[in-house]
Coordinates of C-alpha atoms in Angstrom, one line a residue:
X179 CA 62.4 -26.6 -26.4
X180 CA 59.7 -29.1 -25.0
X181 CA 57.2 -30.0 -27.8
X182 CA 58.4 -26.9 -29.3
X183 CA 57.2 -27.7 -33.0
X184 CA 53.9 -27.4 -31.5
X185 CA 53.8 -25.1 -28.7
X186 CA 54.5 -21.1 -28.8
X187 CA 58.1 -20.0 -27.6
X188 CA 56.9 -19.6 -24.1
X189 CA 55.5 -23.0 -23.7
X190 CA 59.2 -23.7 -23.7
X191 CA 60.8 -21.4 -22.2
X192 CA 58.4 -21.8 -19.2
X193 CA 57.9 -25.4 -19.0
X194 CA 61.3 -27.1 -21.0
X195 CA 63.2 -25.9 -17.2
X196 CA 59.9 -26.8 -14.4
X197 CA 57.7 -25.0 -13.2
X198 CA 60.7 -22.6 -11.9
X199 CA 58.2 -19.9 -11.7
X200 CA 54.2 -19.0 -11.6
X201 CA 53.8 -17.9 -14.7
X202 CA 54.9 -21.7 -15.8
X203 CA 52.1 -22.6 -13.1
X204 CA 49.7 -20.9 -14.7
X205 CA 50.7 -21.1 -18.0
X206 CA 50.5 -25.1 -17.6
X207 CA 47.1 -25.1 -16.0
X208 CA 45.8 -23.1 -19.1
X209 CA 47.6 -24.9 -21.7
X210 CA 45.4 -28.1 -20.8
X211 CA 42.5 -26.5 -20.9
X212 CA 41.6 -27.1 -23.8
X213 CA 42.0 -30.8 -23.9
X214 CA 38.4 -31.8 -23.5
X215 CA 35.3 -33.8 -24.8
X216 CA 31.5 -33.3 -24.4
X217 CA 29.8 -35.7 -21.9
X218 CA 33.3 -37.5 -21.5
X219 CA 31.9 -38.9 -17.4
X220 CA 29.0 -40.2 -18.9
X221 CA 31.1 -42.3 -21.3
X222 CA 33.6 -44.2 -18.5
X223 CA 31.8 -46.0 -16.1
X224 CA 35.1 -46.6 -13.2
X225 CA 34.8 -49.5 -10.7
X226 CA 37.4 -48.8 -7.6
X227 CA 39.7 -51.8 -6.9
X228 CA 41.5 -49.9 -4.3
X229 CA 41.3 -47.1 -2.8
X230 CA 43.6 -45.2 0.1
X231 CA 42.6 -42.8 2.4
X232 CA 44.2 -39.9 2.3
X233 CA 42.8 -35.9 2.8
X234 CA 40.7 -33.7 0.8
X235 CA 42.0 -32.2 -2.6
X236 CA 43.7 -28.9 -1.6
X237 CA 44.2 -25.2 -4.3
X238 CA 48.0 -24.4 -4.5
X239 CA 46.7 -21.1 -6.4
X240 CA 49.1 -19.0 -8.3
X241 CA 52.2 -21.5 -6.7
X242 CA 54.7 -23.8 -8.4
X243 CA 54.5 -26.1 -5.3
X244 CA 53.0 -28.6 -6.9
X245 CA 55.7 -30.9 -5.4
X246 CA 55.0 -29.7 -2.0
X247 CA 51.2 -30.2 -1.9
X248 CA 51.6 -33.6 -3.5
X249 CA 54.3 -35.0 -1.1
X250 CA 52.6 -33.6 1.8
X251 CA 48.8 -34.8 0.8
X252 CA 51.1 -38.1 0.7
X253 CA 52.7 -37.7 4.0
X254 CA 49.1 -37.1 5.5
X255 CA 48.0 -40.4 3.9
X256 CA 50.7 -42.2 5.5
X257 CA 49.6 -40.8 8.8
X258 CA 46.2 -42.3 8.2
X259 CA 48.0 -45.8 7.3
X260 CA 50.1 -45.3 10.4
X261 CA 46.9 -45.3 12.6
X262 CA 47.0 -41.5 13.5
X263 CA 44.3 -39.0 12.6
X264 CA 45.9 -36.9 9.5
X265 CA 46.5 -33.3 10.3
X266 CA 46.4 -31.1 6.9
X267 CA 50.6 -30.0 6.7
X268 CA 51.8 -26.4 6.4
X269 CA 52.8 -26.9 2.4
X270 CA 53.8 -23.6 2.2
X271 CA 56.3 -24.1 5.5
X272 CA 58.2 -26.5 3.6
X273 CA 58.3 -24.5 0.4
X274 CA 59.3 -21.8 2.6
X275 CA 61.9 -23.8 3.8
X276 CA 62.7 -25.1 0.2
X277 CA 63.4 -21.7 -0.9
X278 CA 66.0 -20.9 1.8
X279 CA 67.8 -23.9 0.7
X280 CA 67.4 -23.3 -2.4
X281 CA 68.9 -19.9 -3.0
X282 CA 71.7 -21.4 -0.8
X283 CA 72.8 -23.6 -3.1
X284 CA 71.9 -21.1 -6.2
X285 CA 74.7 -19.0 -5.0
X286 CA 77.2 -21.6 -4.1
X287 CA 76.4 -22.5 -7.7
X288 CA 77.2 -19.3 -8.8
X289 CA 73.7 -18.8 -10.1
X290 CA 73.9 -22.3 -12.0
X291 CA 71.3 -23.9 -11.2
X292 CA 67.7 -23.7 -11.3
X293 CA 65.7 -21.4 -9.2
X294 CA 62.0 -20.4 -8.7
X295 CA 58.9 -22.6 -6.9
X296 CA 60.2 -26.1 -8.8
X297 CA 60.8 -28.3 -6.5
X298 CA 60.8 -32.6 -6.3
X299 CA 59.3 -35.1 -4.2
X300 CA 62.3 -35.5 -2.2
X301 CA 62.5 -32.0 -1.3
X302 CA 59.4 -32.5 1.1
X303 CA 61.3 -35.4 2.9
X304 CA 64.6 -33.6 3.3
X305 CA 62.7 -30.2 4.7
X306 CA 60.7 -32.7 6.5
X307 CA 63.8 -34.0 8.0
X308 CA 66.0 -30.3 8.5
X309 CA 63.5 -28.3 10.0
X310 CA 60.6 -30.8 10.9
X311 CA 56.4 -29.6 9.9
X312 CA 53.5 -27.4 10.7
X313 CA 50.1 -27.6 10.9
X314 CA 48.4 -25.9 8.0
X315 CA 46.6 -23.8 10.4
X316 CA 49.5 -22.3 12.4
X317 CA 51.5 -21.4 9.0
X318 CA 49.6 -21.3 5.9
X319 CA 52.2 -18.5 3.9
X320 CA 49.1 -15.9 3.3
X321 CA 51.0 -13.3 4.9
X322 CA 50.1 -10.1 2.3
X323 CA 46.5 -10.4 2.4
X324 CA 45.2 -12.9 -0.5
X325 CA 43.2 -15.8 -0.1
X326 CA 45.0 -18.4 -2.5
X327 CA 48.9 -18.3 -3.1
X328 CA 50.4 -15.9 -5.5
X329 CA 53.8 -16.0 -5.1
X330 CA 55.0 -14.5 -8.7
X331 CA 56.2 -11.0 -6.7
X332 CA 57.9 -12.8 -3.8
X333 CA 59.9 -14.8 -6.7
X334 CA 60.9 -11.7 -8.8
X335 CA 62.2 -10.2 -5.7
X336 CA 64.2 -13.5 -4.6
X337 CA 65.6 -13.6 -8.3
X338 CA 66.3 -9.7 -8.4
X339 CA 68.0 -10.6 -4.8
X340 CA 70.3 -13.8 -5.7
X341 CA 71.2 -12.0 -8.7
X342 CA 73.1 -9.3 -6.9
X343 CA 74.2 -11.6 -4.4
X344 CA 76.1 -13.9 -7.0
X345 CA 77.7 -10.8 -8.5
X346 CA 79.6 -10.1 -5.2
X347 CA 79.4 -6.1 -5.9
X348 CA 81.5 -5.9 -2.1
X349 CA 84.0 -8.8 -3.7
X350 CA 83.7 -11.5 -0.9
X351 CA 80.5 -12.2 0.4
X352 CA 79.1 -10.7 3.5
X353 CA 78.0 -12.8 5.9
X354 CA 73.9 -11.3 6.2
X355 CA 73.3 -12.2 2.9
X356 CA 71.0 -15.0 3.5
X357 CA 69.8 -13.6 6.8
X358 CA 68.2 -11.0 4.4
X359 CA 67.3 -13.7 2.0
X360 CA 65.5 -15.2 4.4
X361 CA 63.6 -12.2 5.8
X362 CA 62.4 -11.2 2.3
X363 CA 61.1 -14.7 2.0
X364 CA 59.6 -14.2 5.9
X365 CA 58.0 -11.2 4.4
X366 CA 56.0 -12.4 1.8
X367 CA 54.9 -15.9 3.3
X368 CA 54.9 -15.2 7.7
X369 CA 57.7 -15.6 10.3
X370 CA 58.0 -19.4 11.3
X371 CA 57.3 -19.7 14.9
X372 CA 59.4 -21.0 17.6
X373 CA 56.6 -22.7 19.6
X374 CA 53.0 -23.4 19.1
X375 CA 49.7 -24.3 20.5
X376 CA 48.4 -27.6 19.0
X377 CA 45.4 -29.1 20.6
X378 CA 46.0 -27.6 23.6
X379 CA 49.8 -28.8 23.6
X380 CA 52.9 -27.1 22.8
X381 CA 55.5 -28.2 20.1
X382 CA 58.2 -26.7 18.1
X383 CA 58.1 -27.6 14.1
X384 CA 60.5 -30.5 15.2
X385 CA 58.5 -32.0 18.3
X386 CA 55.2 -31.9 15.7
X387 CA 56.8 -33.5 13.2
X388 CA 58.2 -36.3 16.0
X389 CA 54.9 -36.5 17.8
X390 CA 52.3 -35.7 15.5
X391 CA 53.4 -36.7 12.1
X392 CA 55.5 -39.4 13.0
X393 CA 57.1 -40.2 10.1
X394 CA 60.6 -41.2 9.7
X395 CA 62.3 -39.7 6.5
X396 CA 64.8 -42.6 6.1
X397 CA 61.9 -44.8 5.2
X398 CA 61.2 -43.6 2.0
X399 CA 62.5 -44.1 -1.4
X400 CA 62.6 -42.1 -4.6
X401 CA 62.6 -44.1 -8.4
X402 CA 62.8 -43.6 -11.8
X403 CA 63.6 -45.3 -15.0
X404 CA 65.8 -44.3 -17.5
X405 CA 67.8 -46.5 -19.7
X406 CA 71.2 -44.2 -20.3
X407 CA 71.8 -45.1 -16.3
X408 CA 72.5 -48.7 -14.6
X409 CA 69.2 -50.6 -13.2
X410 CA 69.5 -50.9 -10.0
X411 CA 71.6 -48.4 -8.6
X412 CA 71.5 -44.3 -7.8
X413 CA 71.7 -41.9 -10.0
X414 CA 71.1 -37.9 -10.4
X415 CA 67.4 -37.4 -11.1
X416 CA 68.6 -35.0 -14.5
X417 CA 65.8 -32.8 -14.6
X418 CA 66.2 -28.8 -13.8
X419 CA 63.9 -29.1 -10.5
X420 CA 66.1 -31.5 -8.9
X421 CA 68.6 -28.3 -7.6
X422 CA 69.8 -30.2 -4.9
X423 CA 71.2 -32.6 -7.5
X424 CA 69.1 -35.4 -5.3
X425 CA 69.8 -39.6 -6.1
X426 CA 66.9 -41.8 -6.9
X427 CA 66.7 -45.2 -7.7
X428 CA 66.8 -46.4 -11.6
X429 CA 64.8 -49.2 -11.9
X430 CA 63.2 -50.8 -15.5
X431 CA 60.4 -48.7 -17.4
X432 CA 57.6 -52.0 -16.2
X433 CA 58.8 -51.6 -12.8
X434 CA 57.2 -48.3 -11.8
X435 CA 54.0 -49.5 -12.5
X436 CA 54.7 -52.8 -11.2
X437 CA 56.0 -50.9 -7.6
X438 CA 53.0 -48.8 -7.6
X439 CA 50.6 -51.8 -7.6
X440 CA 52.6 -53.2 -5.1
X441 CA 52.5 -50.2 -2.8
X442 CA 49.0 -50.1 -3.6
X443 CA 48.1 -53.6 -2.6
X444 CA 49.6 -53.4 0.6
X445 CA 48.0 -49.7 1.8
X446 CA 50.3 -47.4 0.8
X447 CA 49.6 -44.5 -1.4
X448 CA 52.8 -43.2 -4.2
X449 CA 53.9 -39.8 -4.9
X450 CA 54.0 -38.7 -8.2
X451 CA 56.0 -36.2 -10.1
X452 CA 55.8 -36.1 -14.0
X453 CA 54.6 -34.3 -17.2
X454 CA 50.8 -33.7 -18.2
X455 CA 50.9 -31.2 -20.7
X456 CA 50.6 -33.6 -23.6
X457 CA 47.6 -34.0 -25.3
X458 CA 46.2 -37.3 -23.8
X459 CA 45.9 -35.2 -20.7
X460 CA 42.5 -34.0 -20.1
X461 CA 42.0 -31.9 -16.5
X462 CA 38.4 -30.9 -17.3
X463 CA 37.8 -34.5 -17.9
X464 CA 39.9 -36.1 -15.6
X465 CA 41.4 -38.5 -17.5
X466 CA 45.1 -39.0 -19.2
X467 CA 46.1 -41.6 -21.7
X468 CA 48.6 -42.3 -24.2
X469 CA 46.9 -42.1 -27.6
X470 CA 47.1 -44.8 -29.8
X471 CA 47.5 -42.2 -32.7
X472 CA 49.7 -38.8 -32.7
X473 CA 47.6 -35.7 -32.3
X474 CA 48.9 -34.5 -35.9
X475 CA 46.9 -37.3 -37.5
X476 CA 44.1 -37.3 -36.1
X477 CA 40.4 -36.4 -37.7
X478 CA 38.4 -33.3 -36.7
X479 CA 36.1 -35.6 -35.3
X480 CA 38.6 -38.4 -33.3
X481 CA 40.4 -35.1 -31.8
X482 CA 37.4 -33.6 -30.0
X483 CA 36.4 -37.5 -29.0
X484 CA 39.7 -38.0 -27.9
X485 CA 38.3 -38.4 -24.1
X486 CA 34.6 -39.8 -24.9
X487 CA 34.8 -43.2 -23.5
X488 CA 38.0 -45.8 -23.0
X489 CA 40.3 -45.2 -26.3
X490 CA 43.2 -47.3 -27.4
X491 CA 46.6 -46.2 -26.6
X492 CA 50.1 -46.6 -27.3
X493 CA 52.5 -49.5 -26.0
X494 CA 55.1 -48.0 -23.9
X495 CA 58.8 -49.2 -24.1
X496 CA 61.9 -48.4 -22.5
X497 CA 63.2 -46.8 -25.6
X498 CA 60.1 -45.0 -26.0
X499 CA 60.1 -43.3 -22.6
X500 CA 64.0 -43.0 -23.4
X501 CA 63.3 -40.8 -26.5
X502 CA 60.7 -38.6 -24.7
X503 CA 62.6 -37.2 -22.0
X504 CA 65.9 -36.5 -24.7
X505 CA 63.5 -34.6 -26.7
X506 CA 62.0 -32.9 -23.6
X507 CA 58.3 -34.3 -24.4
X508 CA 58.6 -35.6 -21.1
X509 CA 59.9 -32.8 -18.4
X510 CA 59.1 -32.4 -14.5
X511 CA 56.2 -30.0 -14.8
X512 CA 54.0 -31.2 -12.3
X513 CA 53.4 -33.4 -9.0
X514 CA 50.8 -34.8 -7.6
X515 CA 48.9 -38.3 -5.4
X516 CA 48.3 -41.5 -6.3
X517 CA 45.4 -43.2 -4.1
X518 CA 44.0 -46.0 -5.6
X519 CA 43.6 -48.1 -8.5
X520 CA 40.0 -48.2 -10.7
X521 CA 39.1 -49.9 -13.8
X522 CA 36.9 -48.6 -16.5
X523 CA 33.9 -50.5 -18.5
X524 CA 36.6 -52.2 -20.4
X525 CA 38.6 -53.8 -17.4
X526 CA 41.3 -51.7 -17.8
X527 CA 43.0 -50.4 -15.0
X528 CA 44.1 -46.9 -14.4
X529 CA 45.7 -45.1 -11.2
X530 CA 43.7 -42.9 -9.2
X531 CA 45.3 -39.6 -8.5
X532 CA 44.5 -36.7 -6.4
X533 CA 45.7 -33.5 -8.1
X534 CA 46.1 -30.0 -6.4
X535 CA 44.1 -27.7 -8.4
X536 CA 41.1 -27.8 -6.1
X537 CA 37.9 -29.6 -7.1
X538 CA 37.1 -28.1 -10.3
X539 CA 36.7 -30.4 -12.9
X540 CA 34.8 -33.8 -13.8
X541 CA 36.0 -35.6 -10.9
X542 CA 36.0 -33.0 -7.9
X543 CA 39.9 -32.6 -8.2
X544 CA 40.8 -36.4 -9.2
X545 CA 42.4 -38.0 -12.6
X546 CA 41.9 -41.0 -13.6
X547 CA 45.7 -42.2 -15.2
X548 CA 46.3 -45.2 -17.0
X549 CA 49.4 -47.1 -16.9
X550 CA 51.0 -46.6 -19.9
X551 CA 50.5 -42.7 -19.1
X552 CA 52.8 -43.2 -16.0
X553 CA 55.1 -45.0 -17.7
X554 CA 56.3 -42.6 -20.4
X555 CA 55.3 -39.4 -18.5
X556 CA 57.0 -39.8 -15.2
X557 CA 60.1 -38.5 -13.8
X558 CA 59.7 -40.1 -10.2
X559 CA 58.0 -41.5 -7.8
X560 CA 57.7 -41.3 -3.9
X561 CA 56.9 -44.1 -1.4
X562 CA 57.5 -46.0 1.8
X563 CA 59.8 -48.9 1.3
X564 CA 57.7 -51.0 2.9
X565 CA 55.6 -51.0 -0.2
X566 CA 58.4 -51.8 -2.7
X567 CA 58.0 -55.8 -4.1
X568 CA 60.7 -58.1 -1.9
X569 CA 62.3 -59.0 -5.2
X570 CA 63.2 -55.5 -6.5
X571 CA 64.2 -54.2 -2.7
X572 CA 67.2 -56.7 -2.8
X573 CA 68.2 -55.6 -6.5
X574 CA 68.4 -51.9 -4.9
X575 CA 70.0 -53.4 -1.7
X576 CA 66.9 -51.3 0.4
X577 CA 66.1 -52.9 3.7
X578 CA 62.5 -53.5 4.9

């Protein structure tokens, strides 16, 4: 499985499908833990060249949801852009409402397809746009008395559940089925409220979406790049956390970087989901590159200065990026903000990016990603059409 002549069994059984589960969560947080250098801040000096507003860094605990707090922590910035003071949005809500969706379509599926906390970017949009938002403070999904998610009982449960569900033990399905589903999943993360109290106003989760948030879900688009697929048009995103079997965009390798500087430019912030369990990602550090030489063949000594200061890295190609996701070096195992753009002592740019493992390492909760990072290690990316370039809009026939 993924990187598997390197990394234990479970490393790919966890990670090859998502994080489908919390024990991928957590086994992906600790299997970059050890990629680290002494004193590596005091060897970058960065110089922000832009830099969006957006919220503070949020924990998603013990939580595959990855997706949700990235897209949301987007959404939020887009409030700020949209002149409108950002309200922190109920990620667990629309994982909640994820999940209910999701085992929908795992039983329709006949139990083939993937289940679990994976989710994508577009998965925040399209809850967004079925059953509208909540303020973090009127739903937060700590319902069983911890302070941080952990979800890994609530998914056994949901799993032990569907399982019996696909097997049809009555030989047609009832018709409570998901109405139990759904109250297992109620259980575990709080019953979702008809009404509210906002700031001294009521809404329902579809008025505060309408009035507060604001948004409109048709305005946003979903790319990738993949050369096995026609530029230009939609396609499946292929990777086992798309379980809605969602389009995006397939645009060249140098165009995702070339839209997120766009977006950038012009004030809006990009989604991102990808894979950072390579090597050249360093949490503790907060910094991710594409080294210049393989792991295997490096020194001792270049391995544990592998994040001391600006190093050189590989060129990235579309064959390259190509070859990485066949082999499953490059999987969907994580999702998180882009904010900004910064440039180290060197001039070279990398992409500021807000993570959602709380502020814990070298940065408070920020990684600083360079270009050629994002363009072999991600599966998608998330933004308002308005920030696509003019040019590449018309090749993808998106109006602005």
């Amino acid at each position: 499985m993924k990187k598997s002549f390197v990394k234990p069994l479970l490393a790919a059984l966890l990670i090859a499908g998502g994080l489908q589960n919390t024990a991928a969560q957590d086994y992906l947080i600790n299997s970059v833990k050890g990629n680290q250098s002494a004193n590596s801040k005091e060897s970058f000096t960065f110089k922000d060249v832009i830099n969006i507003e957006r919220t503070p860094v949020k924990n998603q605990g013990s939580s595959g949801t990855c997706w949700s707090y990235s897209a949301n922590s987007f959404l939020e910035s887009e409030m700020i852009r949209m002149g409108k003071e950002p309200v922190e949005i109920s990620q667990i809500f629309t994982a909640r409402n994820a999940y209910v969706e999701k085992g929908i379509n795992y039983v329709r599926m006949h139990g083939a397809i993937t289940l679990g906390d994976g989710g994508s970017l577009h998965d925040v949009i399209n809850m967004y746009r079925k059953y509208g938002a909540l303020p973090q403070s009127v739903y937060t999904g700590l319902n069983y008395g911890t302070s941080k998610n952990k979800f890994a009982e609530m998914a056994a449960i949901n799993e032990a559940f569907l399982a019996a569900v696909v097997k049809n033990p009555n030989g047609e399905l009832t018709p409570n089925w998901v109405k139990a589903y759904t109250a297992v999943i109620d259980s575990y993360l709080g019953q979702v409220p008809e009404s509210f109290e906002f700031k001294g106003k009521k809404y329902t989760p579809q008025t505060f979406a309408k009035e507060v948030v604001g948004i409109n879900p048709d305005d946003y688009v979903e790319l990738s790049s993949f050369t096995n697929k026609p530029y230009y048009q939609k396609m499946v995103l292929m990777v086992p956390d798309n379980w809605d079997l969602d389009l995006v965009y397939n645009v060249k390798v140098d165009e995702l970087t070339d839209i997120i500087d766009n977006a950038l430019a012009k004030g809006y912030s990009v989604g991102w989901a990808g894979d950072i369990s390579d090597k050249g990602f360093s949490w503790k550090n907060g910094v991710a590159y594409v080294p210049a030489k393989p792991f295997a063949d490096m020194t001792d000594e270049e391995k544990a200065n592998m994040f001391k200061g600006p190093q050189p890295e590989m060129n990235i190609t579309a064959e390259i990026r190509q070859k990485a996701f066949d082999n499953y070096d490059t999987t969907d195992d994580h999702g998180m903000h882009i904010v900004g753009l910064t440039k180290d002592q060197n001039g070279k740019e990398y992409y500021i990016i807000k993570n959602s493992w709380g502020a814990t390492n070298d940065y408070k909760g920020y990684i600083y990603m360079t270009k050629n990072f994002v363009k072999l290690k991600s599966t998608a990316i998330l933004l308002h059409k308005g920030g696509l370039p003019k040019e590449l809009a018309k090749k993808i026939n998106v109006k602005q």
